[in-house]
Coordinates of C-alpha atoms in Angstrom, one line a residue:
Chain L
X136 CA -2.4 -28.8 -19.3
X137 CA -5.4 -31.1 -18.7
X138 CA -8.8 -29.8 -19.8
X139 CA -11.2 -32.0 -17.7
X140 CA -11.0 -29.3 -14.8
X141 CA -11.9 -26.6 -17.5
X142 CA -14.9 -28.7 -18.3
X143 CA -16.2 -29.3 -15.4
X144 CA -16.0 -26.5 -14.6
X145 CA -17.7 -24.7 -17.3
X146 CA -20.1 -27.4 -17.1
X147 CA -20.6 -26.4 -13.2
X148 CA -21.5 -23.1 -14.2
X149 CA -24.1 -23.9 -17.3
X150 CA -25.8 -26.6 -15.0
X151 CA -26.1 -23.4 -12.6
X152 CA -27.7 -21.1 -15.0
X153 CA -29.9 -23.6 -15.7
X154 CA -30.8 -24.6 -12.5
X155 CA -31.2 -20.7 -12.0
X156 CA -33.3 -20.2 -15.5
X157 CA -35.8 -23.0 -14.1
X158 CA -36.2 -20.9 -10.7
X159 CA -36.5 -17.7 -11.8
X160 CA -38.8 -18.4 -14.9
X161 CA -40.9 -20.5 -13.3
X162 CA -42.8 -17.8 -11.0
X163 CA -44.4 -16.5 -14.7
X164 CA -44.9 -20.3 -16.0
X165 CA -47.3 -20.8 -12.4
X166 CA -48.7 -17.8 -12.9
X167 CA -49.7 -18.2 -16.5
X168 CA -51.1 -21.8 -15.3
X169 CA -52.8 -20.3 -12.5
X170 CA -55.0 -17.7 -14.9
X171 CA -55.7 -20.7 -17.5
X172 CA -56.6 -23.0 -14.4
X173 CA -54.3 -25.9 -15.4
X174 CA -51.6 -28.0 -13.2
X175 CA -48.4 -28.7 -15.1
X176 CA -46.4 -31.2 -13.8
X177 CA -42.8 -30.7 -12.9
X178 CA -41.6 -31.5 -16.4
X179 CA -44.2 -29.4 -18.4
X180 CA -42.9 -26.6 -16.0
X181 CA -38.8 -26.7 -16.8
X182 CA -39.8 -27.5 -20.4
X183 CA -41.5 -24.3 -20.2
X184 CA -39.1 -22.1 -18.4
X185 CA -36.4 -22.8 -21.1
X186 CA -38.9 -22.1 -23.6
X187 CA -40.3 -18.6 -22.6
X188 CA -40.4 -15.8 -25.6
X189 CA -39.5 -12.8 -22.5
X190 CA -37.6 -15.5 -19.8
X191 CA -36.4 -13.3 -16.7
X192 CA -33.1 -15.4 -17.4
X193 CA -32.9 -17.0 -20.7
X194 CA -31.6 -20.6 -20.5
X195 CA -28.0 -20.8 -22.0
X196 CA -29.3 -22.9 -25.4
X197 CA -31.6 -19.8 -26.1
X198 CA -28.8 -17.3 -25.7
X199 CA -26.8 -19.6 -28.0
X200 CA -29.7 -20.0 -30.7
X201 CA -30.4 -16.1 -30.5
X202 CA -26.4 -15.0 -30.9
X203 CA -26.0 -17.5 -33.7
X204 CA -29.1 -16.0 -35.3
X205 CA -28.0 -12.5 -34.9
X206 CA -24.6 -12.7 -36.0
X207 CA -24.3 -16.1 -38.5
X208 CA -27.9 -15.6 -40.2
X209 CA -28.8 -11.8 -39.9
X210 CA -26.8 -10.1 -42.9
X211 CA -24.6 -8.0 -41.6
X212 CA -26.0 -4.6 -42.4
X213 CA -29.1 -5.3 -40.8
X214 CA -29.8 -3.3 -37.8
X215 CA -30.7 -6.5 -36.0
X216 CA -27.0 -7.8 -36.5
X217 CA -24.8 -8.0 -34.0
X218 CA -22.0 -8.2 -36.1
X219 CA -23.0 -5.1 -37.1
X220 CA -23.4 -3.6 -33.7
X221 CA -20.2 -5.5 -32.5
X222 CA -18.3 -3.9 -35.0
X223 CA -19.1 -0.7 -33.8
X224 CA -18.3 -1.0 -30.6
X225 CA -15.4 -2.4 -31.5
X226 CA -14.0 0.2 -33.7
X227 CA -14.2 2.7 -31.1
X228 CA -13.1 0.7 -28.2
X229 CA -9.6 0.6 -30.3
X230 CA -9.5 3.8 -30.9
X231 CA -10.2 4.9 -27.4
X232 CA -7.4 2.2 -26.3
X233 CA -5.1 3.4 -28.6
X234 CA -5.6 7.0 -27.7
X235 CA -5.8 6.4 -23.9
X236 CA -2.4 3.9 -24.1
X237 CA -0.5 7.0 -26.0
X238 CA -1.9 8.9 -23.6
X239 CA -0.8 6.6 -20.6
X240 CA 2.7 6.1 -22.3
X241 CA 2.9 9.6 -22.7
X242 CA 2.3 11.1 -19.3
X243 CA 4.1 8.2 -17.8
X244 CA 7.2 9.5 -19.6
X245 CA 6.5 13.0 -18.2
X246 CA 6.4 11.8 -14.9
X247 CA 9.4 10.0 -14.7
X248 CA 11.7 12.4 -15.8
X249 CA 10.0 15.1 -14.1
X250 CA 10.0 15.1 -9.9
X251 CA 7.0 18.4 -10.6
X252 CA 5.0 16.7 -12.8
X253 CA 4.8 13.5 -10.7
X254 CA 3.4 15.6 -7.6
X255 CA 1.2 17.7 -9.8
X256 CA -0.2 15.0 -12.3
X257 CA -0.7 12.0 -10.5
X258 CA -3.1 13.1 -8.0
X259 CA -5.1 14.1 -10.6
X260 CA -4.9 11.0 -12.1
X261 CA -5.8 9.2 -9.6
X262 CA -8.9 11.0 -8.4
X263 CA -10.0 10.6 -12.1
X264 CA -10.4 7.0 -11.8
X265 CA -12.5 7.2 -8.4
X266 CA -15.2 8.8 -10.2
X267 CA -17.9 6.3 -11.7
X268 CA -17.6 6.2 -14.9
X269 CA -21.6 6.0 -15.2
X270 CA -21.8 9.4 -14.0
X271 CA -19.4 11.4 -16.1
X272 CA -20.5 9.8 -19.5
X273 CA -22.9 11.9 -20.1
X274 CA -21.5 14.9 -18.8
X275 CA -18.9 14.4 -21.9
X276 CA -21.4 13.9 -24.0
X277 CA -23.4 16.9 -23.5
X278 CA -20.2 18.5 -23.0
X279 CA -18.7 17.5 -26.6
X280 CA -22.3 18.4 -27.8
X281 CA -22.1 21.8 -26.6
X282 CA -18.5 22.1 -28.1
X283 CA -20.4 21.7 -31.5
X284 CA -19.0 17.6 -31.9
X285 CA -21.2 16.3 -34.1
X286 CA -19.5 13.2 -34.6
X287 CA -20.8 10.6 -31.8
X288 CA -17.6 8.2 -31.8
X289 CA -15.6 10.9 -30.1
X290 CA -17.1 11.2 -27.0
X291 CA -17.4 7.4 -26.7
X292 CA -13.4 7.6 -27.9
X293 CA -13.1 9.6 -24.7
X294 CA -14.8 7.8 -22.4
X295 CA -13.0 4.4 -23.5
X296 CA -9.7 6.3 -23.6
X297 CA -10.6 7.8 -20.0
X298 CA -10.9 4.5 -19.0
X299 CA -7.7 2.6 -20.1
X300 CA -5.0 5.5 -19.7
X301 CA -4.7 4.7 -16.1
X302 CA -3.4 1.1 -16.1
X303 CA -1.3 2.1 -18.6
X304 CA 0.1 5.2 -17.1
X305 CA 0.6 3.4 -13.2
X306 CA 2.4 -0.1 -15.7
X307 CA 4.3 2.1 -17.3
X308 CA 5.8 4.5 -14.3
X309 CA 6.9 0.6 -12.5
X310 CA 8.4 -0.9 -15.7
X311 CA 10.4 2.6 -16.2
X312 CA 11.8 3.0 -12.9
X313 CA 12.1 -1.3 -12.7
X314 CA 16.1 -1.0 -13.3
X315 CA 17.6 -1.3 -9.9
X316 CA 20.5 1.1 -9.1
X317 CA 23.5 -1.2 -10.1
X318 CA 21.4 -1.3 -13.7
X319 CA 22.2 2.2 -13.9
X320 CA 25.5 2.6 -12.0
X321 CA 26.7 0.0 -14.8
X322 CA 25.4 2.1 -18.0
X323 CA 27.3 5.0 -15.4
X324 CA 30.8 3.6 -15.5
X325 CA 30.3 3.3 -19.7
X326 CA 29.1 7.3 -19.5
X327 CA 26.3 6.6 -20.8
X328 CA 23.8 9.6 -22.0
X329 CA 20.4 10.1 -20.3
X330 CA 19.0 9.3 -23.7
X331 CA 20.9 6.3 -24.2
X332 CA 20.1 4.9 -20.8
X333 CA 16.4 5.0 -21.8
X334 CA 16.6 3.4 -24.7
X335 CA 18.5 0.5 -24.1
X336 CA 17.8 0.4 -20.5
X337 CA 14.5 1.6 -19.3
X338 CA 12.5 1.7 -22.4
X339 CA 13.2 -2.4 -22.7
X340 CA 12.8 -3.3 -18.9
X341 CA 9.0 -1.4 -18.9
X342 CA 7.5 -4.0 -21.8
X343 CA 6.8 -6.6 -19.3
X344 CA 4.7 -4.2 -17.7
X345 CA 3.6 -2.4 -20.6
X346 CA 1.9 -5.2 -22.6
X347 CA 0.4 -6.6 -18.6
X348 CA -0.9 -3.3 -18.6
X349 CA -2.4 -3.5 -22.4
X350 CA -4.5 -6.4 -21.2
X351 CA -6.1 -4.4 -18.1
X352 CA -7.0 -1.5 -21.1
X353 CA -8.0 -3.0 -23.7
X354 CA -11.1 -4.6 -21.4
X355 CA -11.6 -1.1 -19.5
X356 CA -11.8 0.4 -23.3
X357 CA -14.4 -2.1 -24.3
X358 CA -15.7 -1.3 -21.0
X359 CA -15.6 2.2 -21.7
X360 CA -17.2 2.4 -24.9
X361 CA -20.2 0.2 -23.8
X362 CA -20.9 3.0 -21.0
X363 CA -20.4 5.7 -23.7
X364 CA -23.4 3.8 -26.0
X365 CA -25.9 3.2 -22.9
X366 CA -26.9 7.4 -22.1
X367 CA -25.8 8.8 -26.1
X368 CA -29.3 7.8 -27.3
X369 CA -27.3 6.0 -29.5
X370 CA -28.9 3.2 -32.0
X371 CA -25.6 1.8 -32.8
X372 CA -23.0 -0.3 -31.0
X373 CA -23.6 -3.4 -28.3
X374 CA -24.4 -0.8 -25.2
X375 CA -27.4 0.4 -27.6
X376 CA -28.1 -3.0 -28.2
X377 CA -28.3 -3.2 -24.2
X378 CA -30.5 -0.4 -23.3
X379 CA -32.6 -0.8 -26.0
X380 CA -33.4 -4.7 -25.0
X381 CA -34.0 -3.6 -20.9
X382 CA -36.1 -0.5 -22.7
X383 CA -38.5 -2.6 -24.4
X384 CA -38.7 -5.3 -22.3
X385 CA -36.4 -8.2 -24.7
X386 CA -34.4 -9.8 -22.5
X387 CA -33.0 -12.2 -25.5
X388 CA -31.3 -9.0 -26.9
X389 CA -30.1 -7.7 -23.6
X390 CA -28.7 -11.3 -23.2
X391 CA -27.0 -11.8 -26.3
X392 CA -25.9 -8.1 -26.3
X393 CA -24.2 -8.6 -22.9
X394 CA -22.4 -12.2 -24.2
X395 CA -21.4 -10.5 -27.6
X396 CA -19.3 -7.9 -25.7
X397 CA -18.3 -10.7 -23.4
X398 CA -17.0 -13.1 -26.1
X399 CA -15.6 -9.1 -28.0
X400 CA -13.6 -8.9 -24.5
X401 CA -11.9 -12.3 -24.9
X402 CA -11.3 -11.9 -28.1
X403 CA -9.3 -8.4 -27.8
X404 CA -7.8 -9.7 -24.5
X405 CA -6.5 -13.1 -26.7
X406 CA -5.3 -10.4 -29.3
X407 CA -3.4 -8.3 -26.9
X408 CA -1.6 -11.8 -25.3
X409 CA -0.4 -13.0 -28.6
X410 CA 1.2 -9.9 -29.6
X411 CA 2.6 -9.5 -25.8
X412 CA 4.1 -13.8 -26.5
X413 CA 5.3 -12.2 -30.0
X414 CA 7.1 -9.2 -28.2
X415 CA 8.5 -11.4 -25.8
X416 CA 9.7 -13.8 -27.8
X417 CA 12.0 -11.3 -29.9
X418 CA 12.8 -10.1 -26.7
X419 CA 14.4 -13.6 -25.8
X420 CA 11.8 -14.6 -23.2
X421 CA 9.2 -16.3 -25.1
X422 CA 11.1 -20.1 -24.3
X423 CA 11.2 -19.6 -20.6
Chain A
X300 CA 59.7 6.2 -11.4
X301 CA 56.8 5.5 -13.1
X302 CA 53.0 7.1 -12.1
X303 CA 51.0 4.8 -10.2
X304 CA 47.7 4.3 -12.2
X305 CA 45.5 5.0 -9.3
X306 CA 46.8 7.0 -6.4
X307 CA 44.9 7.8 -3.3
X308 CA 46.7 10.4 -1.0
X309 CA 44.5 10.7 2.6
X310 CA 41.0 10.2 0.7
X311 CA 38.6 10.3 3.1
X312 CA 34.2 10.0 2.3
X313 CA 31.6 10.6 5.2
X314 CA 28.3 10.1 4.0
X315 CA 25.6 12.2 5.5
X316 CA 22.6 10.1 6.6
X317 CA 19.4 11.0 8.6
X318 CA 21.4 8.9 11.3
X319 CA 24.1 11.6 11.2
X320 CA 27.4 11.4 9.4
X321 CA 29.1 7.8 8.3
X322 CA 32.6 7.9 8.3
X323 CA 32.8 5.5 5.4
X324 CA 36.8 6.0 4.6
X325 CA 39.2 7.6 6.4
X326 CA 42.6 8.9 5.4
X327 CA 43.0 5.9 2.9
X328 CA 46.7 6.0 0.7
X329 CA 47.1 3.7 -1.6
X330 CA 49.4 3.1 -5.0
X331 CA 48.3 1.3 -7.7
X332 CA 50.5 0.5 -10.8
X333 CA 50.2 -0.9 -14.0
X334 CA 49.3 -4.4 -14.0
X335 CA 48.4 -4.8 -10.5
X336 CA 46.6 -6.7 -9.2
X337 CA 45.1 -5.7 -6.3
X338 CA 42.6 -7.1 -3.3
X339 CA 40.6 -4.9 -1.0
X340 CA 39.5 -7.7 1.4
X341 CA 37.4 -7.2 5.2
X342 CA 34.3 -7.7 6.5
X343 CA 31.3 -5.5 5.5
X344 CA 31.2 -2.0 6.3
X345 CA 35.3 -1.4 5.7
X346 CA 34.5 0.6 2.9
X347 CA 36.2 -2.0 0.3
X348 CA 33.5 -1.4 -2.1
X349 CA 33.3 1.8 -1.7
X350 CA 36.6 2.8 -2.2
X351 CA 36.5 0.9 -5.4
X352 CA 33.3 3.3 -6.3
X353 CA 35.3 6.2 -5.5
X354 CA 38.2 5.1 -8.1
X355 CA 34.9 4.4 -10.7
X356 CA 33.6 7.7 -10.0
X357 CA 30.5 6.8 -9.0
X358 CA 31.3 7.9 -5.4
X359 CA 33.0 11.2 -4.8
X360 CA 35.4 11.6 -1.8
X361 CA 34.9 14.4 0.3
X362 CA 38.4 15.2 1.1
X363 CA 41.8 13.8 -0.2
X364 CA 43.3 13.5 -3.7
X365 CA 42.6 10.8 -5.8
X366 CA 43.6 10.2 -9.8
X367 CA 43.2 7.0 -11.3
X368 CA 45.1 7.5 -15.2
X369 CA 46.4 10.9 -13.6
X370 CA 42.6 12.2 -14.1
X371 CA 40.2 13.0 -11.3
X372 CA 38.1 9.6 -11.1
X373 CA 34.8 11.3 -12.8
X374 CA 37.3 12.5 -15.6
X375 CA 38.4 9.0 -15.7
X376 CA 34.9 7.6 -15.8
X377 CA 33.8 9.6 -18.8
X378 CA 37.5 9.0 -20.9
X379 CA 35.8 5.1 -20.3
X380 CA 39.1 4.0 -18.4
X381 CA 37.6 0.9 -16.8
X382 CA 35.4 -1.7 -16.6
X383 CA 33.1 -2.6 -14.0
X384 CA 31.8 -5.7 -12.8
X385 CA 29.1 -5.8 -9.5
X386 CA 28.8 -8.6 -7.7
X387 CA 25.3 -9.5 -9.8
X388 CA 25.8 -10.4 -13.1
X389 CA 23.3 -7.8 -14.6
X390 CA 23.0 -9.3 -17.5
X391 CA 19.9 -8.0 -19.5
X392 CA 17.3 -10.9 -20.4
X393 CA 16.4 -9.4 -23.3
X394 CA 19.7 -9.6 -24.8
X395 CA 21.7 -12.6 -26.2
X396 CA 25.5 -13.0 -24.4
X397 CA 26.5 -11.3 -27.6
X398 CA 24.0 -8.4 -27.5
X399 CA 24.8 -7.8 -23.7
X400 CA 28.8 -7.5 -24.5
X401 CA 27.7 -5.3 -27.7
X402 CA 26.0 -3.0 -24.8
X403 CA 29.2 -0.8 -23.7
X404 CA 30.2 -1.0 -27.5
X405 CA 26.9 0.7 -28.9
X406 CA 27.1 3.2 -26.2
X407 CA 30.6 4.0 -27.0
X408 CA 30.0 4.6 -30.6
X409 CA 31.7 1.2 -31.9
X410 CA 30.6 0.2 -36.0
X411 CA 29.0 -3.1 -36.0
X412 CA 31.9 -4.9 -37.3
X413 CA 33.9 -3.8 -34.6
X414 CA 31.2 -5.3 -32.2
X415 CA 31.5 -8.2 -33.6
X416 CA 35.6 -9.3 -33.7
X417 CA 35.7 -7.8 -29.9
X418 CA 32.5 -10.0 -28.8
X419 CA 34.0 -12.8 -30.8
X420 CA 37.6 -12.3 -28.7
X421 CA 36.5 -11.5 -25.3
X422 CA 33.9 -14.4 -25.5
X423 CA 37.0 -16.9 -26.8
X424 CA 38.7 -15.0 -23.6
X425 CA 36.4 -16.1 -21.0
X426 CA 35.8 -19.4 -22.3
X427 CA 32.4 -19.0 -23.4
X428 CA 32.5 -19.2 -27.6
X429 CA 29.6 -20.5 -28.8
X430 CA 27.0 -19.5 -26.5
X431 CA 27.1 -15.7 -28.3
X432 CA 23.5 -16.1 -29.3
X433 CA 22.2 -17.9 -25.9
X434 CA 19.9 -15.7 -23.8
X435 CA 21.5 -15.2 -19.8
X436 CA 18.5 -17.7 -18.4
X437 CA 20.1 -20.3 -20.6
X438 CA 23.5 -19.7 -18.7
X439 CA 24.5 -21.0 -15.3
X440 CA 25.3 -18.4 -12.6
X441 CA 29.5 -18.5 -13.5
X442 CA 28.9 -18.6 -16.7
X443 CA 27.1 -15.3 -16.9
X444 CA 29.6 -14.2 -14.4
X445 CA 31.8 -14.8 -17.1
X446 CA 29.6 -13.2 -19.3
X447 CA 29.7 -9.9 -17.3
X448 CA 33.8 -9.8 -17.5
X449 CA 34.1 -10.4 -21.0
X450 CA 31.4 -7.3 -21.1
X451 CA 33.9 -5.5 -19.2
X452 CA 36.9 -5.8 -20.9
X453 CA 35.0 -5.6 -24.3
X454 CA 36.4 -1.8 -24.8
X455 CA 39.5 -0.4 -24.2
X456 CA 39.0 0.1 -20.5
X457 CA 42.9 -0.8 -19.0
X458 CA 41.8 -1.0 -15.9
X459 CA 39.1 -3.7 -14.4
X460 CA 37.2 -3.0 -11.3
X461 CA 35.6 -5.9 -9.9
X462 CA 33.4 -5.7 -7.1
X463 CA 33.3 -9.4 -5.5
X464 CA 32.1 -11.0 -8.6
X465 CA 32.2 -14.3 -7.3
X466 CA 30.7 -13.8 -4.4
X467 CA 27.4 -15.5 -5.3
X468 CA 29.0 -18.5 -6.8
X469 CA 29.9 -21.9 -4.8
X470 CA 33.4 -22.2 -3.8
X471 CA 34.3 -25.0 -6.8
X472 CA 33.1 -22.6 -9.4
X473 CA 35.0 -19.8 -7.5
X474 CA 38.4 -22.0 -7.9
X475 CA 37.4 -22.6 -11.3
X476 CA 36.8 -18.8 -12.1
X477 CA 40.0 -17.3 -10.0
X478 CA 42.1 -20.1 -12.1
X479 CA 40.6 -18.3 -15.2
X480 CA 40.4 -14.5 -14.2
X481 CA 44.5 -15.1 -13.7
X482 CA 44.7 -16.5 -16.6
X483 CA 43.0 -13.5 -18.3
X484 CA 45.0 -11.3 -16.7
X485 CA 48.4 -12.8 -17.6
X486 CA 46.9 -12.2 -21.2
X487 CA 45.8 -9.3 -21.1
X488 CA 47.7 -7.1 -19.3
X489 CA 45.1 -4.9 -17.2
X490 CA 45.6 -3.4 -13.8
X491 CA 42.7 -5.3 -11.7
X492 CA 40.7 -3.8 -8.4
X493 CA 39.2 -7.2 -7.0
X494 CA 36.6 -6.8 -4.3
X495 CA 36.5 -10.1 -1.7
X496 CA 35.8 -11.2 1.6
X497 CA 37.7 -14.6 0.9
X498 CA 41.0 -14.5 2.0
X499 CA 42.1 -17.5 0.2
X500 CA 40.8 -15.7 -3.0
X501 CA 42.5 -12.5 -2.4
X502 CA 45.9 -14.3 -1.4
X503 CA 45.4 -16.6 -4.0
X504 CA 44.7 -13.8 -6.9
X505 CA 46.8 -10.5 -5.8
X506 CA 49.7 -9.3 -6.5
X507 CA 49.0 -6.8 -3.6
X508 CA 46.7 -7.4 -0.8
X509 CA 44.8 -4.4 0.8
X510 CA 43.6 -5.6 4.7
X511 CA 40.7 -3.0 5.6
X512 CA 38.8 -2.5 8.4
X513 CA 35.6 -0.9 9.4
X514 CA 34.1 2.1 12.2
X515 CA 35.7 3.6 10.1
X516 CA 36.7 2.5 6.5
X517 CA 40.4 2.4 6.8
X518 CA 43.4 0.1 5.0
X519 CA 45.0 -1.4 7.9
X520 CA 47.9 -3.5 5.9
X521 CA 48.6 -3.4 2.8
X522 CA 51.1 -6.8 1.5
X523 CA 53.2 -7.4 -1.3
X524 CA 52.9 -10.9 -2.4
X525 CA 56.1 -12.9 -3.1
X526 CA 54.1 -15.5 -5.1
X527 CA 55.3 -16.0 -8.4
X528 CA 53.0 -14.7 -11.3
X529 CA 52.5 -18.4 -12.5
X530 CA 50.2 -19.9 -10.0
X531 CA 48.4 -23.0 -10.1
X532 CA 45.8 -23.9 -7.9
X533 CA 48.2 -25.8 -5.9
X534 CA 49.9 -23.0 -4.7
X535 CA 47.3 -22.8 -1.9
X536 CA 49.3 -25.5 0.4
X537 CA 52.5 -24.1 -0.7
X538 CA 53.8 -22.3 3.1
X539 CA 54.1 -19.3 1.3
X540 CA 50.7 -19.0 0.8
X541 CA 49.8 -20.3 4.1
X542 CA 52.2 -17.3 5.4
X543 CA 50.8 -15.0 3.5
X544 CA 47.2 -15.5 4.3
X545 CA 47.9 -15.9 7.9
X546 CA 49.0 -12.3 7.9
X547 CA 46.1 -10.9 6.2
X548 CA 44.0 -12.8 9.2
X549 CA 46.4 -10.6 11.5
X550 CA 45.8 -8.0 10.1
X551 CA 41.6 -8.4 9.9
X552 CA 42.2 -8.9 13.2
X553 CA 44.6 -6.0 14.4
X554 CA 41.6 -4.3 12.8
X555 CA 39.2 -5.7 14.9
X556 CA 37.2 -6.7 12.6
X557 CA 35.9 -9.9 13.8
X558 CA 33.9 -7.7 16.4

């Protein structure tokens, strides 16, 4: 695999932001000239626009300098550190993942073996994924409130779980019913149990789909959970980290909130593929 | 005089689609005995594989008597009397050669060293020892072919139902494979069900030759071949092969199958 087109590509897109930094900041760089009376040449302009404490779009090198200051130089139990915040998010963005893929795995087995609970359940299912996500958060978490919850990672578990049952469930209901009908007319002709034709039939045909579907919810719980920090009042966690930087007007935190959870996303989704290679390789498919 | 291992006496199946009622076999009799081996050949829609399916169990007749081992064919199916190979290998990807043979043997309750001395001697039977721990993708398509037979005859199954399992496969693997399956059979003994549309394969192979034809399934010859049980491939410009075959074209065509 060649990386020059990865490059230049990423090099396409930083050269962009730039270009778009220069644009955008430069209407408060004029204006700022225009109060003080001055006439900065082009030069003094860009140099400015990448420079700005509050930029509309912070040039990538500021972004960088700002992340590396909030994760590598702030200690990591300071409330400025990202780290800190990052880790937050991320603990409950795997427990919601784990709780919504049981979930997923769990109803997808219902529905499978059951004709009823396919007709009743999956509607439901369905419809639950065409409301915005935005708009039930905090209907959970007054909800849970009410209940008497105290504990504020449980309705962001929810929320991240809400998020990444689905995938799981719709993967899991293909790669279960992927045997084709001479698949199970041969376990047939052995007299095979119903039990034993899932477990060495269906079970193992549905990890394909299972770990392609891990990838899909482990982003939508990451997703999740940063949805579930942005309406909590929450002062913890990289959606806090959000609001709080478009609430007081600091774009550099919003920025380096929003490439945190980015670069958290990668991370999990790089996670999730190894372990799906690993799988695959003891299933004697890693070497195609 | 000995019981016939499968016996069909007027079977008869009519399938009930939402384009009304297929006749799929009608009045089929047929008498199968030990260490047969027997060809169901005609075009598509003659019900060859089906009838097969109905010996396996896996189709139920809706009138007629059929036994295979002198039990009803679902009876049959659960004592594990045969082995079944499609016309797909079916291999599972995620198992090695070996793990796919051990498949039947797990479900049937076999201890692991069991497993391993039968996947050791059906793999030395179909010519394929030493590629026990390759995965199927590694294998060309008659070799996990081969795979799929030795799978078959891994358990105790006396009877080997084989649903045109070289239909897939070019015609100089084919030669290669019938040359081989005979040779499997002279060693082992079983009664064989062979599925074809090849008639140089069927005449070649069989000990009995079943001509069917279609609208609907029925057995319009059946022909007891004079060839010797030794038969190398040479046989196939010996006269009496050349006879033989020319009558199962008659009889395809009597049929009027080449409609």
């Amino acid at each position: 695999m060649s990386v020059l087109p990865v490059l230049v590509i990423v090099a396409a897109i930083i050269a962009l932001w730039y270009a778009g930094a220069v644009v955008m900041n430069s209407t408060w760089t004029l204006d700022q000239a225009a109060r003080q009376g001055t006439d900065p040449s082009l030069s003094e302009i860009v140099a400015d626009t990448m420079a700005q404490e509050r930029p509309l779009l912070p040039a990538p090198h500021q972004v960088a300098a700002e992340l590396w200051e909030v994760t590598a130089e702030k200690k990591i139990t300071s409330k400025r550190s990202l780290i800190y915040h990052g880790f937050i998010t991320l603990k409950t963005t795997l427990f919601g993942f784990v709780t919504g893929a049981v979930f997923g795995v769990a109803l997808a087995l219902g529905i499978v073996h059951s004709r009823t609970l396919e007709q009743s359940v999956m509607p439901w299912a369905i419809i639950s994924q065409t409301i915005p996500i935005v708009a039930l958060a905090p209907m959970i978490i007054v909800l849970s409130n009410a209940v008497g919850i105290e504990n504020r990672e449980v309705p962001k578990t929810i929320i991240a779980a809400y998020l990444s049952f689905f995938p799981v469930l719709v993967s899991m209901i293909k790669g279960l019913r992927s045997p084709d009908a001479m698949q199970i007319d041969l376990l047939r002709t052995y007299n095979a149990s119903g039990g034993q034709i899932f477990s060495k039939l269906r079970l193992p045909a549905s990890l394909p789909y299972f770990f392609a579907s891990m990838k899909v919810a482990i982003a939508a719980s990451l997703v999740g959970t940063i949805v579930g920090e942005l309406p909590t009042g929450a002062i913890q966690g990289l959606g806090a980290r959000m609001l709080i930087g478009s609430q007081f007007g600091e774009p550099m935190i919003m920025w380096t909130a929003l490439f945190a959870a980015a670069i958290l996303a990668a991370l999990l989704v790089i996670a999730v593929g190894g372990l799906e290679r690993l799988a695959l390789r003891l299933m004697g498919e890693g070497a195609r | 005089m000995k019981k016939p291992v499968i016996d069909a006496q007027n079977v008869d199946l009519t399938f009930e689609t939402n384009d009304g009622p297929v006749h799929a076999l009608s009045d089929v009799n047929l008498q199968i005995n030990k260490g047969d081996f027997v060809s169901f050949i005609g075009p598509s829609g003659c019900g060859k594989t089906t009838f097969l399916r109905c010996v396996a169990g896996l189709e139920t007749p809706t009138g007629g008597q059929l036994t295979v081992n002198g039990l009803s064919p679902d009876e049959a199916r659960k004592a594990r009397s045969y082995g079944y190979v499609f016309q797909a290998a079916g291999l599972y990807p995620w198992r090695t050669i070996a793990g796919n043979i051990k498949l039947p043997l797990e479900i049937m309750g076999f201890s692991k060293a069991e497993q391993d001395k039968r996947v050791e001697r059906v793999l030395d039977l179909v010519e394929l020892s030493g590629f026990a721990r390759k995965y199927p993708w590694q294998l060309s398509g008659g070799m996990q072919q081969r795979a799929s037979i030795a799978r078959a005859i891994a358990f105790d199954a006396d009877i080997l139902l084989m649903d045109e399992p070289f239909g897939a496969l070019d015609e100089i693997v084919r030669d290669h494979l019938n040359e081989q399956l005979l040779d499997l059979w002279a060693r082992t003994e079983k009664t064989i069900g062979f599925v074809t549309h090849s008639i140089p394969e069927a005449v070649y192979l069989s000990t009995k030759i079943v001509v069917m034809s279609p609208r609907p399934g029925r057995i319009t010859d059946v022909i007891d071949s004079p060839l010797p049980k030794e038969r190398p491939l040479s046989i196939r410009d010996s006269a009496e092969f050349l006879e033989i075959a020319h009558r199962v074209r008659e009889g395809l065509r009597a049929g009027h199958a080449y409609d």
